[in-house]
PDB file of C-alpha atoms and ligand atoms in Angstrom:
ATOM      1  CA  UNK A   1      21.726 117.732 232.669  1.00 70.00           C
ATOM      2  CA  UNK A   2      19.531 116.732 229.813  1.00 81.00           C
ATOM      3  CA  UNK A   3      15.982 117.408 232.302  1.00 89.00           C
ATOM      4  CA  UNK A   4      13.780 120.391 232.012  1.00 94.00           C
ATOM      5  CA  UNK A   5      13.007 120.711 235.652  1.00 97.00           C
ATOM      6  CA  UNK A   6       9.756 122.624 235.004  1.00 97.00           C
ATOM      7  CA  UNK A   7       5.953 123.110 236.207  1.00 97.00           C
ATOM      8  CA  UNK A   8       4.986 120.528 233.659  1.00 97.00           C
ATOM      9  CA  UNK A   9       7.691 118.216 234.904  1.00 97.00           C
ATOM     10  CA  UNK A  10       6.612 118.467 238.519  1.00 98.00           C
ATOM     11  CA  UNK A  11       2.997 118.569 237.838  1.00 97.00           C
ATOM     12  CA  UNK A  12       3.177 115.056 235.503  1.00 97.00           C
ATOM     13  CA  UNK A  13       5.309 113.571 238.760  1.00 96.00           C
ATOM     14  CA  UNK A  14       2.159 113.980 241.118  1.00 96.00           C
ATOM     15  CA  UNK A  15      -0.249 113.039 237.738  1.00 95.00           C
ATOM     16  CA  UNK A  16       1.434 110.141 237.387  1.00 94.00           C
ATOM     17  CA  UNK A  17       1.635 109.402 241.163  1.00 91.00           C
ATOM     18  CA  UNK A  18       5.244 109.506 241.145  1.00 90.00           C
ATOM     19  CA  UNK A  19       6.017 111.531 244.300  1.00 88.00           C
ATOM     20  CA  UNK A  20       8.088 108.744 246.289  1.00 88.00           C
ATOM     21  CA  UNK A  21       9.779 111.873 248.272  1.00 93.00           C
ATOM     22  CA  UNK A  22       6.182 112.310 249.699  1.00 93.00           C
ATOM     23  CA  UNK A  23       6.474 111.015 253.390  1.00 95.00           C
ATOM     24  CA  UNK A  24       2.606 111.055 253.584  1.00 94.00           C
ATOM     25  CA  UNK A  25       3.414 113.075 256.688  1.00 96.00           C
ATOM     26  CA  UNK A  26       4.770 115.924 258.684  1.00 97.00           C
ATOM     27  CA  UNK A  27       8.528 115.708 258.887  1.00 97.00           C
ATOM     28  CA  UNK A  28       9.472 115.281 262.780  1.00 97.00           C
ATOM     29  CA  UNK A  29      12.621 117.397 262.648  1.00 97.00           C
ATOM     30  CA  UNK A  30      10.933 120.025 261.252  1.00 98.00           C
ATOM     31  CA  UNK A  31       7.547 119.706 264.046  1.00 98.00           C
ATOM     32  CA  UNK A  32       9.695 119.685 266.709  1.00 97.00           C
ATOM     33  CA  UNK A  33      11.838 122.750 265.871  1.00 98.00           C
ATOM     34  CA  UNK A  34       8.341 124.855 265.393  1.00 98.00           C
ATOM     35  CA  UNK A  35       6.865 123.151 268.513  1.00 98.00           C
ATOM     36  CA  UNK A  36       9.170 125.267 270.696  1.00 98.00           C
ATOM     37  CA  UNK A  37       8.496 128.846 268.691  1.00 98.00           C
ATOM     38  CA  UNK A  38       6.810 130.641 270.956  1.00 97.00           C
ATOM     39  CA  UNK A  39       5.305 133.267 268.626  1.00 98.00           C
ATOM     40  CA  UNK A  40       2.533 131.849 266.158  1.00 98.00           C
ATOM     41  CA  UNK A  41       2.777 135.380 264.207  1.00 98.00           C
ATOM     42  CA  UNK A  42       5.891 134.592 262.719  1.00 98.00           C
ATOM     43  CA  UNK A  43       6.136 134.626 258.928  1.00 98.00           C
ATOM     44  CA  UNK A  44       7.069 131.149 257.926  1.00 98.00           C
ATOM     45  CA  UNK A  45       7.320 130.186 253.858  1.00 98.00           C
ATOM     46  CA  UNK A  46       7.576 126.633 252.570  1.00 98.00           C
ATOM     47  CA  UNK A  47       8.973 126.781 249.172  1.00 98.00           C
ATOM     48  CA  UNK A  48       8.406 123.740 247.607  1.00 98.00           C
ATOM     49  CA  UNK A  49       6.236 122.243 249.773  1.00 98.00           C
ATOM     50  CA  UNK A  50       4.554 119.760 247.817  1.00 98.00           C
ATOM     51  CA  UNK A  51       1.836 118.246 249.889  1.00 97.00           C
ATOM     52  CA  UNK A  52       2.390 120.387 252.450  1.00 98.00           C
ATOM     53  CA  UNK A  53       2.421 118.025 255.308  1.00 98.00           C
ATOM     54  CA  UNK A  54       4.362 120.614 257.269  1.00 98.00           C
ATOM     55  CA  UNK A  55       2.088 123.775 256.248  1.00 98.00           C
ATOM     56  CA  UNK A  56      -1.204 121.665 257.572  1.00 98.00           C
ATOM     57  CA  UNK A  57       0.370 120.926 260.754  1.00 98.00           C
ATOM     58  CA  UNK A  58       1.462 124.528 261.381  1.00 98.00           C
ATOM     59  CA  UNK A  59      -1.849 126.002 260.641  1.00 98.00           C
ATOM     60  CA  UNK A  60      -3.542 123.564 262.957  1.00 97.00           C
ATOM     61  CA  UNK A  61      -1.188 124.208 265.509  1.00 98.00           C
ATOM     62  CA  UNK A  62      -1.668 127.859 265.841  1.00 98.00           C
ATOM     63  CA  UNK A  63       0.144 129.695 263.488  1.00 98.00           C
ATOM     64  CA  UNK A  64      -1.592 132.521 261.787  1.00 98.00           C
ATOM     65  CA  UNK A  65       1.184 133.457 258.776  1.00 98.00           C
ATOM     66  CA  UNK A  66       2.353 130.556 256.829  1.00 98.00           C
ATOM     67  CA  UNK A  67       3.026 130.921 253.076  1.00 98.00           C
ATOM     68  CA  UNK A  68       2.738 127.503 250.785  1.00 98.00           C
ATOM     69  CA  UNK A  69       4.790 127.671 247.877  1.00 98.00           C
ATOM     70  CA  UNK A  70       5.203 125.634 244.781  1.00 98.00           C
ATOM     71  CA  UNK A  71       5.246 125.967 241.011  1.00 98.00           C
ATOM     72  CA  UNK A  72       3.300 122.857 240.752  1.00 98.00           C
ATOM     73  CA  UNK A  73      -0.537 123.440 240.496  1.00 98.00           C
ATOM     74  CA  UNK A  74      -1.149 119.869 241.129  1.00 97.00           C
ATOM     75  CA  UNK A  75       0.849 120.499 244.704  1.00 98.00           C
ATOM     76  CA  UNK A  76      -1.676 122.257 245.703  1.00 98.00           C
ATOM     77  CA  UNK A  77      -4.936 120.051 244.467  1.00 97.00           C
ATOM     78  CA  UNK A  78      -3.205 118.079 246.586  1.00 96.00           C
ATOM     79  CA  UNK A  79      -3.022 120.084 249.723  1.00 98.00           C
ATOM     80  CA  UNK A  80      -6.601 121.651 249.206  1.00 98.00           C
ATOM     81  CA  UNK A  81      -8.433 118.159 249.294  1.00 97.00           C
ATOM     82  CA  UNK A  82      -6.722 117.821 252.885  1.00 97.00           C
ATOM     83  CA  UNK A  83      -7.527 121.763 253.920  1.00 97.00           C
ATOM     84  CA  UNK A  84      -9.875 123.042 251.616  1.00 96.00           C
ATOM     85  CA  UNK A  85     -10.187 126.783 253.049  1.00 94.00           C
ATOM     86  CA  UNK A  86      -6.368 127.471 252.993  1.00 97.00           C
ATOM     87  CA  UNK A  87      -6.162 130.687 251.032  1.00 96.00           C
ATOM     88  CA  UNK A  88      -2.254 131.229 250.887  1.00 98.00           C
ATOM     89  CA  UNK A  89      -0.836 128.910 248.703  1.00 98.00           C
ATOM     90  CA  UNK A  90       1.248 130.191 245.738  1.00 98.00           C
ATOM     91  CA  UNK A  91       1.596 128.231 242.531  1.00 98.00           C
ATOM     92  CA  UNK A  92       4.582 130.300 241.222  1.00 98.00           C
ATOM     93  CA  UNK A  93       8.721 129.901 240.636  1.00 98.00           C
ATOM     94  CA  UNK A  94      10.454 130.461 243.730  1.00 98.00           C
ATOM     95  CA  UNK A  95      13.044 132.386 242.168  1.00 98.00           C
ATOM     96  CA  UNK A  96      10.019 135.077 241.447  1.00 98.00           C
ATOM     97  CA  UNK A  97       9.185 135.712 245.328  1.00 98.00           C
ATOM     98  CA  UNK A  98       9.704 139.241 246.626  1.00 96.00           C
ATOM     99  CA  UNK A  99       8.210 139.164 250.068  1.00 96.00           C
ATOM    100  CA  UNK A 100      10.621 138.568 252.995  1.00 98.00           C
ATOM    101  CA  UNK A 101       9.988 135.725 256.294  1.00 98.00           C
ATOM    102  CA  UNK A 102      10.835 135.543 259.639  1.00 98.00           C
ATOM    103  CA  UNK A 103      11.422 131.408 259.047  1.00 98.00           C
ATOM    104  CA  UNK A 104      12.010 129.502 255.733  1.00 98.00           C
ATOM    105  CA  UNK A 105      11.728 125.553 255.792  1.00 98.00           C
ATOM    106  CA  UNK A 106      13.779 123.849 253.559  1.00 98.00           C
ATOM    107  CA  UNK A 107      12.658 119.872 252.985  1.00 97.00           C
ATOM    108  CA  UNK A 108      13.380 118.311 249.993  1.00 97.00           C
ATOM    109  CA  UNK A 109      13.318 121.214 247.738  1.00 98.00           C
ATOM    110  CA  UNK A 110      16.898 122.427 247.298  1.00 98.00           C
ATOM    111  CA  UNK A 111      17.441 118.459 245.970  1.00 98.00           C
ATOM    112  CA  UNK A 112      15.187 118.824 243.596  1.00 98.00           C
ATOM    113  CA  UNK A 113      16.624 121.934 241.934  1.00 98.00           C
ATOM    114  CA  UNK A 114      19.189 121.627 239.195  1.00 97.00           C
ATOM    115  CA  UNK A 115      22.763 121.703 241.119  1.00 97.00           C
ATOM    116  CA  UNK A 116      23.235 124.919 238.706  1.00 96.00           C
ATOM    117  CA  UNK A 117      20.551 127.328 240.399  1.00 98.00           C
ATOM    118  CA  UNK A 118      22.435 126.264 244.402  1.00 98.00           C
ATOM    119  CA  UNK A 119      24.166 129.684 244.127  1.00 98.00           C
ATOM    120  CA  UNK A 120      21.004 131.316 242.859  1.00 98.00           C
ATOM    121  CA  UNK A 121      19.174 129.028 245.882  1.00 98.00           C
ATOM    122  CA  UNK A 122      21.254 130.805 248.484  1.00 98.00           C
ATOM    123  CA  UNK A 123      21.031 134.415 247.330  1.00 98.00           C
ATOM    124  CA  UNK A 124      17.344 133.950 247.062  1.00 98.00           C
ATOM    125  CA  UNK A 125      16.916 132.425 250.361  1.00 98.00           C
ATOM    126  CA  UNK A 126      19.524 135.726 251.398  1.00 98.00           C
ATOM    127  CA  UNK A 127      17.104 138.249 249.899  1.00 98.00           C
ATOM    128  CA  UNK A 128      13.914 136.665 251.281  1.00 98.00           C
ATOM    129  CA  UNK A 129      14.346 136.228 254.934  1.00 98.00           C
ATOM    130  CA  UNK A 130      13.992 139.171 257.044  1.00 95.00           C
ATOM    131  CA  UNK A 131      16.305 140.713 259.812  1.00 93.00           C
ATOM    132  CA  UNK A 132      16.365 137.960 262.312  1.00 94.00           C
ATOM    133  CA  UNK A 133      14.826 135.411 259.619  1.00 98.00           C
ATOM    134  CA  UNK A 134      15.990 131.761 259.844  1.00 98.00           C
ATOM    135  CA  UNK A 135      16.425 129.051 256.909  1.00 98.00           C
ATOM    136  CA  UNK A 136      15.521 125.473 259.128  1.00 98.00           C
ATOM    137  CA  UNK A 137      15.152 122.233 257.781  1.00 98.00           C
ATOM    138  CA  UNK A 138      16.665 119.178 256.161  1.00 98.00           C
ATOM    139  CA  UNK A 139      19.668 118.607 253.505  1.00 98.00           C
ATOM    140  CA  UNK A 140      20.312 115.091 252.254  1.00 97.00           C
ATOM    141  CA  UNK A 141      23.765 114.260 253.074  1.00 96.00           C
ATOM    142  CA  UNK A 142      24.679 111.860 250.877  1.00 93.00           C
ATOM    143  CA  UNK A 143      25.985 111.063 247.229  1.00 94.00           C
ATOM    144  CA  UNK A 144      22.146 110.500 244.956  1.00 92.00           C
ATOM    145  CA  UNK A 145      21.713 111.346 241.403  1.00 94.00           C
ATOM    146  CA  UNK A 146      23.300 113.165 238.897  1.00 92.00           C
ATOM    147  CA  UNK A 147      21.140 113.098 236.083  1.00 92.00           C
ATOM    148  CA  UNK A 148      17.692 113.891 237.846  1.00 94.00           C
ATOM    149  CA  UNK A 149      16.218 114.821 241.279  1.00 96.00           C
ATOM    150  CA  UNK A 150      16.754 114.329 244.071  1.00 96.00           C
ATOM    151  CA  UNK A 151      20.262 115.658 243.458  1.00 97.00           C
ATOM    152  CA  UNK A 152      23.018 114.974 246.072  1.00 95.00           C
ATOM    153  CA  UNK A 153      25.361 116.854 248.308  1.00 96.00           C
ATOM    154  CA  UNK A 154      27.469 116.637 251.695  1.00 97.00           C
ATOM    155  CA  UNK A 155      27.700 118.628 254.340  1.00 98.00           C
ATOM    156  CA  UNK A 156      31.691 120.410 253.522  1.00 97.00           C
ATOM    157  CA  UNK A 157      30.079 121.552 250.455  1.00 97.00           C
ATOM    158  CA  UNK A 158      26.836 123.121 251.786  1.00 98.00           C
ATOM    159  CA  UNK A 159      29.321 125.248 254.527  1.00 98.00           C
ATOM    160  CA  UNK A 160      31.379 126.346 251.420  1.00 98.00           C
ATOM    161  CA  UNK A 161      27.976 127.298 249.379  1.00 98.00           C
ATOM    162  CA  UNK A 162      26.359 128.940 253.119  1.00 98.00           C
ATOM    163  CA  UNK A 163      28.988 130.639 254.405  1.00 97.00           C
ATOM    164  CA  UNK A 164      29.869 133.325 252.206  1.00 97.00           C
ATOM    165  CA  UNK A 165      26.204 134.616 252.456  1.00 96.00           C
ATOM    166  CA  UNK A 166      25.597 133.533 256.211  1.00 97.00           C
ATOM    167  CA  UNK A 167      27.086 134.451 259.292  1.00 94.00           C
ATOM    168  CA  UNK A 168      25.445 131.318 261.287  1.00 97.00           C
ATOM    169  CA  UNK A 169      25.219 128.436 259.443  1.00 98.00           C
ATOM    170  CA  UNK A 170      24.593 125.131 261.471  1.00 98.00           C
ATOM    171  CA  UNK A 171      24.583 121.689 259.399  1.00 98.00           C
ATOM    172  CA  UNK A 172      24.001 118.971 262.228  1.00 97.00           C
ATOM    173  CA  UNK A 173      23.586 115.345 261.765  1.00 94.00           C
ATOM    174  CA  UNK A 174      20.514 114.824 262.712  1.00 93.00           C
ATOM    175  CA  UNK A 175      18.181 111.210 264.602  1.00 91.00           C
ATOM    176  CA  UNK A 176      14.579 112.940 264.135  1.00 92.00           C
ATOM    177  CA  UNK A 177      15.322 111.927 260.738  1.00 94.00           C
ATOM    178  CA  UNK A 178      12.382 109.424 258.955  1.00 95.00           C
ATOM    179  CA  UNK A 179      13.965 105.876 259.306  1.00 94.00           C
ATOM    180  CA  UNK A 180      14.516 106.107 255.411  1.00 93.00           C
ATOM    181  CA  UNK A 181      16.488 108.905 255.813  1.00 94.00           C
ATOM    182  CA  UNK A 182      17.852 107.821 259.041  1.00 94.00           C
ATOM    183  CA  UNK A 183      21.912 108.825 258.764  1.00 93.00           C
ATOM    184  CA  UNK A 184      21.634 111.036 255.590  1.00 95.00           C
ATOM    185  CA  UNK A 185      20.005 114.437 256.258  1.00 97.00           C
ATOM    186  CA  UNK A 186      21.831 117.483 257.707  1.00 98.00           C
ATOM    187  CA  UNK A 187      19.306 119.535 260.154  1.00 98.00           C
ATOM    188  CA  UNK A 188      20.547 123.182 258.862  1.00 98.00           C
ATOM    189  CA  UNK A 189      19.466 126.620 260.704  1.00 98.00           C
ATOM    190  CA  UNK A 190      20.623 129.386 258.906  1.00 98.00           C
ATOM    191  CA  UNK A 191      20.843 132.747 259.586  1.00 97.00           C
ATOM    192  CA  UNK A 192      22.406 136.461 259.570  1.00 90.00           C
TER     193      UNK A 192
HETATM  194  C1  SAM B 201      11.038 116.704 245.721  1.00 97.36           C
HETATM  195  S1  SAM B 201       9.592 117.649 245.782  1.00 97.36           S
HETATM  196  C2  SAM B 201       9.435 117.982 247.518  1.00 97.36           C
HETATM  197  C3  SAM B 201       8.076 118.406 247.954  1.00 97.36           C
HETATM  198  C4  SAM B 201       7.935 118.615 249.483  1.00 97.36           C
HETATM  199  N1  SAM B 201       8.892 119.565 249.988  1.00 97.36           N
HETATM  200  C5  SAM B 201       8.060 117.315 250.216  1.00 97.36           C
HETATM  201  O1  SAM B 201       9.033 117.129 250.945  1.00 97.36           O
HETATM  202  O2  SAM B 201       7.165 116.453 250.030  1.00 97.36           O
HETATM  203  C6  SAM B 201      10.119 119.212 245.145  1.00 97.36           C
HETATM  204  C7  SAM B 201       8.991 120.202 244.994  1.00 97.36           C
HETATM  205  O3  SAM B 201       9.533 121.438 244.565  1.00 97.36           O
HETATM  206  C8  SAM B 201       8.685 121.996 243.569  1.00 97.36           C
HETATM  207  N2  SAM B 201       9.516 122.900 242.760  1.00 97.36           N
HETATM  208  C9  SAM B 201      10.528 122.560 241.942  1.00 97.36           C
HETATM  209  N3  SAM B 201      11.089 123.650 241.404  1.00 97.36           N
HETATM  210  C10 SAM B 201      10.422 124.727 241.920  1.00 97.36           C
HETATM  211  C11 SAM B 201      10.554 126.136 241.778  1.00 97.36           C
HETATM  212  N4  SAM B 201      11.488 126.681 240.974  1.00 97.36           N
HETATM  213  N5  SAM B 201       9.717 126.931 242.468  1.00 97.36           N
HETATM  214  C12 SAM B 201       8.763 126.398 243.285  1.00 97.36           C
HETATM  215  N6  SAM B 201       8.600 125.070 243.460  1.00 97.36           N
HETATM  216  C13 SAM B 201       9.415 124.235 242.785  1.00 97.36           C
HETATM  217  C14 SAM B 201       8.125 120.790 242.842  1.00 97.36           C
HETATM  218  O4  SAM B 201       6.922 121.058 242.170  1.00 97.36           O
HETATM  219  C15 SAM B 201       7.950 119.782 243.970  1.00 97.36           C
HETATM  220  O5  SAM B 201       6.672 119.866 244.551  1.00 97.36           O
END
């Protein structure tokens, strides 16, 4: 892969209002899995969140600890023009992240990565969530590109990538899918 997936890359996608994996809105799998968690202390990272429709509606919702991550600065333009007084958003390489979470949310981030960094994508997600700390979101299931993002990938090979760093790793077909998506995404919880 020819593709230097970098800050500059990312940033010229939103500059040049090329974001089509921007659902303009919270993802419903994703809201509905933090509806039912009970304590709004938890430690909860998006890594490449882009817009961030998640992070807004967990901070409105009650949840006092939620870390925005992306290496794009435009991401976050972005995200500040919708809540300007957010104060934890990271423009910075996920691989460089030391601090550990209670919940990671994966959405359209591991697709974007180059397909050579998935076993670097698992250890890191490994090192950075805590004791009981959960990896929950959405994988695409289903054969995209191979030359740029998104990149593709099915379920069998996710459990072979997962497992040997997990002891829980649950890939489900999923119907709170966006009806683009509706039939390729994976709802994944992931865990020790
Ligand atoms: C396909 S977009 C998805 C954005 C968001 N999760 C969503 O669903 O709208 C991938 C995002 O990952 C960010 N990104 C790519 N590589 C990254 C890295 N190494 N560290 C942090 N963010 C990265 C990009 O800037 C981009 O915002």
């Amino acid at each position: 892969m020819s593709l230097k997936l970098d800050a500059e890359y990312w940033n010229n996608r939103y500059l040049e209002n090329s974001h089509r994996w921007d659902i303009g809105y919270p993802s419903p799998a994703i809201t509905n899995y933090f509806d039912k968690i009970e304590d709004k202390n938890s430690s909860i990272l998006i890594p490449g969140c882009g817009s961030a429709y998640e992070g807004e509606y967990l901070i409105k919702n009650g949840f006092t600890n939620v870390t925005l991550l992306d290496v794009s600065e435009e991401s976050k333009h972005l995200f500040l023009n919708r809540v300007p007084h957010f104060e934890n958003f990271i423009v910075d390489d996920f691989f460089q992240l030391e601090t550990k979470f209670d919940y990671i949310i994966e959405q359209t981030f591991f697709c974007a990565l180059d397909p050579k960094l998935r076993i670097d994508y698992v250890t890191k997600m490994n090192q950075l969530l805590g004791e009981n700390g959960k990896l929950v979101g959405l994988m695409f299931h289903a054969d995209l590109y191979s030359d740029h993002p998104p990149f593709g990938g099915f379920k069998e090979e996710y459990l072979e990538l997962f497992k040997p760093y997990f002891n829980q790793v649950k890939m489900i077909k999923t119907n709170d899918s966006i009806k683009e998506r509706l039939g390729r995404e994976l709802f994944i919880e992931v865990h020790q």
